[in-house]
CSV table of C-alpha atoms in Angstrom, one decimal:
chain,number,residue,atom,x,y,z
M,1,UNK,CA,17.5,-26.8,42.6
M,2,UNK,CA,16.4,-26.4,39.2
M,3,UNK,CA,12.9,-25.8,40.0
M,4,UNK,CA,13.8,-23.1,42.4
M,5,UNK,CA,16.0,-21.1,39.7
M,6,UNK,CA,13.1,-21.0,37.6
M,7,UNK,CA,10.6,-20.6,39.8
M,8,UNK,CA,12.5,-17.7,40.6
M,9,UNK,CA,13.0,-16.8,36.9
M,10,UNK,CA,9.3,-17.0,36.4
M,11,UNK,CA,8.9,-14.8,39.7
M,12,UNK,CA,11.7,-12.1,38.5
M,13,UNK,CA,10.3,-11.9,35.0
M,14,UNK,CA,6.9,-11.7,36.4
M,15,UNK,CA,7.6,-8.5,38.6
M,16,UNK,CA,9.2,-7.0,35.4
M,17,UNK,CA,6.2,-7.1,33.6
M,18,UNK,CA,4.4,-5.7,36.1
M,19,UNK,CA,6.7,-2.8,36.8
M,20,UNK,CA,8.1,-2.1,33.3
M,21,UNK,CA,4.7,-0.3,31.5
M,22,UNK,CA,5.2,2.0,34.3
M,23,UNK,CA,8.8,3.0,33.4
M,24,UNK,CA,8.3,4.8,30.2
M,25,UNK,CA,5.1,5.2,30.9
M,26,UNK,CA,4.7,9.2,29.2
M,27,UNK,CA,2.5,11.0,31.1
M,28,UNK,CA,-0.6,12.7,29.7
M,29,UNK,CA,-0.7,16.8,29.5
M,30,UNK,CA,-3.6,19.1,28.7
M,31,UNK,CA,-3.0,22.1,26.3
M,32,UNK,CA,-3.4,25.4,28.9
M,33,UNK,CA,-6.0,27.2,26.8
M,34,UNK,CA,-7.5,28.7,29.9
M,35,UNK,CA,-4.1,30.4,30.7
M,36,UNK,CA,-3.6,31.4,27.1
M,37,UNK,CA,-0.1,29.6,27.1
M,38,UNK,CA,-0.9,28.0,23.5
M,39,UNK,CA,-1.3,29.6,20.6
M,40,UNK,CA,-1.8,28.7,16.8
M,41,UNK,CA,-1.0,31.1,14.4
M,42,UNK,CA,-0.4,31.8,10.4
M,43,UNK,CA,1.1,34.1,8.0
M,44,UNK,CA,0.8,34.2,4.5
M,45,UNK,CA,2.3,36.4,1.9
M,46,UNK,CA,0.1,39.4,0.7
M,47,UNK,CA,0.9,39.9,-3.2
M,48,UNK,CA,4.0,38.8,-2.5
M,49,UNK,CA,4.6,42.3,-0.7
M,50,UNK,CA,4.2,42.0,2.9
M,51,UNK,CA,3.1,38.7,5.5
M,52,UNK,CA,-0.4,39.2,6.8
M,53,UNK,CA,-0.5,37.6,10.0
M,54,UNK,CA,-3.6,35.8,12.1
M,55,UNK,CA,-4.5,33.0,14.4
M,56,UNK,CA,-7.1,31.0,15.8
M,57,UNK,CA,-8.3,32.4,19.3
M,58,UNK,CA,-10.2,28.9,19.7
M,59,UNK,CA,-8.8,25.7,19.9
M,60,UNK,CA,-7.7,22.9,22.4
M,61,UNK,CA,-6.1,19.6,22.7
M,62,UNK,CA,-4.1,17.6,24.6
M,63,UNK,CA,-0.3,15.4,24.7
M,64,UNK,CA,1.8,12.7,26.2
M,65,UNK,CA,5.0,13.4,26.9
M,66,UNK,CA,7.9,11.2,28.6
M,67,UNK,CA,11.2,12.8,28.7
M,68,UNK,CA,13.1,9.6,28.8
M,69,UNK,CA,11.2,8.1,25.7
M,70,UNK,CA,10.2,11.3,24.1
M,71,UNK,CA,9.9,9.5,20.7
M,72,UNK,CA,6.5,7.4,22.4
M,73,UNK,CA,4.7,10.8,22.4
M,74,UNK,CA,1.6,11.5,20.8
M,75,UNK,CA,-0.5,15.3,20.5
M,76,UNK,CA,-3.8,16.0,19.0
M,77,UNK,CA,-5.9,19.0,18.7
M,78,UNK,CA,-8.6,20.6,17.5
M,79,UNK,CA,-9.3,23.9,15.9
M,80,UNK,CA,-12.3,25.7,15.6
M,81,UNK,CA,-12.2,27.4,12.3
M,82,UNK,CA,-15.0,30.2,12.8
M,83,UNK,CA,-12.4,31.8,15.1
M,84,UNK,CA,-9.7,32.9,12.7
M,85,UNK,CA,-8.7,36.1,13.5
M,86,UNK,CA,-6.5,38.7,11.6
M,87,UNK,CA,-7.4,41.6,13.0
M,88,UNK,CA,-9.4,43.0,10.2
M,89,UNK,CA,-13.1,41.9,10.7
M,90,UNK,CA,-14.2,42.0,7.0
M,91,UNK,CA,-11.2,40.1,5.5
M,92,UNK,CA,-11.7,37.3,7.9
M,93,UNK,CA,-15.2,37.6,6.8
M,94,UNK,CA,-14.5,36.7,3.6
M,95,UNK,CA,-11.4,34.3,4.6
M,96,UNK,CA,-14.2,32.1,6.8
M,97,UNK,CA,-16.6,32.2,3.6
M,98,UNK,CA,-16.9,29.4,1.2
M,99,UNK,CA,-13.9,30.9,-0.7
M,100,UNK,CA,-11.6,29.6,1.7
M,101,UNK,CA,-12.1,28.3,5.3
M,102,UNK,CA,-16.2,27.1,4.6
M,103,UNK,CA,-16.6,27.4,8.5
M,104,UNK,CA,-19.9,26.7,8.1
M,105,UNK,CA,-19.6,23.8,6.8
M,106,UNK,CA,-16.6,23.1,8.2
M,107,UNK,CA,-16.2,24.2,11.4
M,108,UNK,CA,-12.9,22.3,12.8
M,109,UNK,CA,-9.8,21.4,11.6
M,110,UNK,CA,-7.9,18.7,13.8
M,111,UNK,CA,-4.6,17.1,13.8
M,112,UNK,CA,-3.7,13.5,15.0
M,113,UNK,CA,0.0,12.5,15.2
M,114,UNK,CA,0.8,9.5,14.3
M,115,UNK,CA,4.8,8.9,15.2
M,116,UNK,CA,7.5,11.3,16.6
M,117,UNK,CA,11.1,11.2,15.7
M,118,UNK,CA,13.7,13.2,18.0
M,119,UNK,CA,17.1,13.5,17.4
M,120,UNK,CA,18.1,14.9,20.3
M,121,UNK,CA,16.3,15.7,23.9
M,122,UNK,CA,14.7,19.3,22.0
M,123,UNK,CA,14.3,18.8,18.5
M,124,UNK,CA,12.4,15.8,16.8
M,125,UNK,CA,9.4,16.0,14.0
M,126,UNK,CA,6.2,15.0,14.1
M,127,UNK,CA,4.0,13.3,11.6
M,128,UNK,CA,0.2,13.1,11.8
M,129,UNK,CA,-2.7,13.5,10.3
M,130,UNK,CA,-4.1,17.5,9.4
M,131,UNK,CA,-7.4,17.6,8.7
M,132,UNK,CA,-8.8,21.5,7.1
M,133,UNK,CA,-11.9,21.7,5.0
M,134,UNK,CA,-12.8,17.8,5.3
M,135,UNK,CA,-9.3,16.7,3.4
M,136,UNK,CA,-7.2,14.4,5.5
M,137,UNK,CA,-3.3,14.6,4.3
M,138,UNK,CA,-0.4,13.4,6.4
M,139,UNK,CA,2.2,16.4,7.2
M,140,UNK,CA,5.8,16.5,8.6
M,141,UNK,CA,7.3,18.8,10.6
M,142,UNK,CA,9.4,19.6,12.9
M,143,UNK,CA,8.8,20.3,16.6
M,144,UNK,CA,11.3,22.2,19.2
M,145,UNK,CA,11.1,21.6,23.1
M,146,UNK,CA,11.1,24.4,24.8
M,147,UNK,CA,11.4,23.5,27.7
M,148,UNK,CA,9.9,21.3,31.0
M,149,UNK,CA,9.8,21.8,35.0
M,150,UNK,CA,7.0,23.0,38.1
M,151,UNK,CA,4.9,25.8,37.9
M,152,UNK,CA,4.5,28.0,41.1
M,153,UNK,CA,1.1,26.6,41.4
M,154,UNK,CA,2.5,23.0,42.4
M,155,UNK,CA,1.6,21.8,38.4
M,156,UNK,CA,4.2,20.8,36.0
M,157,UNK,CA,4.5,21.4,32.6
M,158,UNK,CA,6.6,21.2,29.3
M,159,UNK,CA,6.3,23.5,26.3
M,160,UNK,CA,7.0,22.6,22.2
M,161,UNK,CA,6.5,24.6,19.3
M,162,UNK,CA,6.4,23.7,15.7
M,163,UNK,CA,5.9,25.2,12.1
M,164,UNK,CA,4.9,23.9,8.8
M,165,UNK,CA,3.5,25.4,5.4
M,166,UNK,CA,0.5,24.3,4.0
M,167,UNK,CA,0.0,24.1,0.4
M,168,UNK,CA,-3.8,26.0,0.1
M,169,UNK,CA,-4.8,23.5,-2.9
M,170,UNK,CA,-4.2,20.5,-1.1
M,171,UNK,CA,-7.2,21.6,1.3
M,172,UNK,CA,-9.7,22.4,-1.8
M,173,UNK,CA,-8.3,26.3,-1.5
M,174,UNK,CA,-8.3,27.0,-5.0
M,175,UNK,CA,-8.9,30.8,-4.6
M,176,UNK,CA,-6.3,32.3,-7.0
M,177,UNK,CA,-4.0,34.8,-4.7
M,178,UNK,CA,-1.4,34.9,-6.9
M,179,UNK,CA,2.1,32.8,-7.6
M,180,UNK,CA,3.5,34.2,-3.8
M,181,UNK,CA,0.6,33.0,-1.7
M,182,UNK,CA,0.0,29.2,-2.4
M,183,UNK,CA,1.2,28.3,0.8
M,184,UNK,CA,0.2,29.5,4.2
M,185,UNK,CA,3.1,28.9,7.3
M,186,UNK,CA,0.9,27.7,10.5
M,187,UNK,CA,2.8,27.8,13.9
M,188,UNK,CA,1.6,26.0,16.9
M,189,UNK,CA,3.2,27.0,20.8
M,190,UNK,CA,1.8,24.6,23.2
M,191,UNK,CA,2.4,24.8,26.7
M,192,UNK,CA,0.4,21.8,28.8
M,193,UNK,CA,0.1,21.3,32.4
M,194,UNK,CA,0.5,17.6,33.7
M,195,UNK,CA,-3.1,16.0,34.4
């Protein structure tokens, strides 16, 4: 009788093994560049006057996501840097030069989380590591859910956005725009479609 209980013990735990990676398992989503449902974007302040406001137009990446073990997730994503765009072709001439961005030399900027915390099923933060004119530094911030469900093209997706400020010296910025501008905000809306 004994050997029967844990044969079926062995057996029972067995099956679990098998079927539990698959339980939580988050499943992988690609960042819908081609729809332009993503964006990345950045303001700064101007003098301390006015917000000049740009993004990247280039840029891709990917996430899991698991709804039931949202905190498992991971996201990374890569920029390309020569696309900067803020509507004003010979500032982001000089904003892509060695002064600042250093595309040349340079020529992505990527971020790689590294843990998610949320608090609740929408809101949570991230923290990963932001790469931006070859210096690595590991940011916080926090991350919203927008919101998750089917497309009319028989996809799903699910749809976060987050914002943090960037101190410009950290990144070997040292370009003096005065006492108002040592910080740039950076906002990232990513919509991905289940793979």
């Amino acid at each position: 009788m004994k050997k029967q209980i844990l044969a079926a013990a062995i057996a029972a735990s067995s099956l679990f093994a098998a079927v539990a990676p698959n339980v939580a398992q988050a499943a992988d989503y690609k960042v819908d560049v081609a729809g332009a449902h993503a964006s990345v974007q950045f303001k700064i302040k101007h003098l301390g006057y006015s917000w000049l406001l740009g993004r990247f137009n280039t840029f891709d990446g990917g996430f899991s996501y698991d709804a039931k073990s949202p905190n498992a997730s991971q996201i990374n994503m890569v920029i390309d840097t020569a696309s900067l765009d803020s509507n004003h072709a010979e500032r982001d001439k000089h904003l892509k030069s060695d002064d600042f961005l250093d595309v040349k030399k340079f020529p992505k900027a990527t971020f790689q989380s590294q843990s998610m915390a949320f608090t609740d099923a929408h809101n949570g933060t991230v923290t990963g590591d932001f790469t931006l004119k070859g210096v690595t530094k590991t940011i916080t911030f926090p991350v919203t859910k927008i919101g998750e469900g089917s497309d009319p093209w028989g996809g799903y997706r699910v749809g976060f956005t987050g914002e943090t400020d960037l101190k410009l010296t950290d990144y070997g910025i040292t370009t003096n725009l005065g006492p108002a501008s040592t910080h740039v905000q950076m906002t990232l809306n990513i919509e991905g479609v289940r793979q």
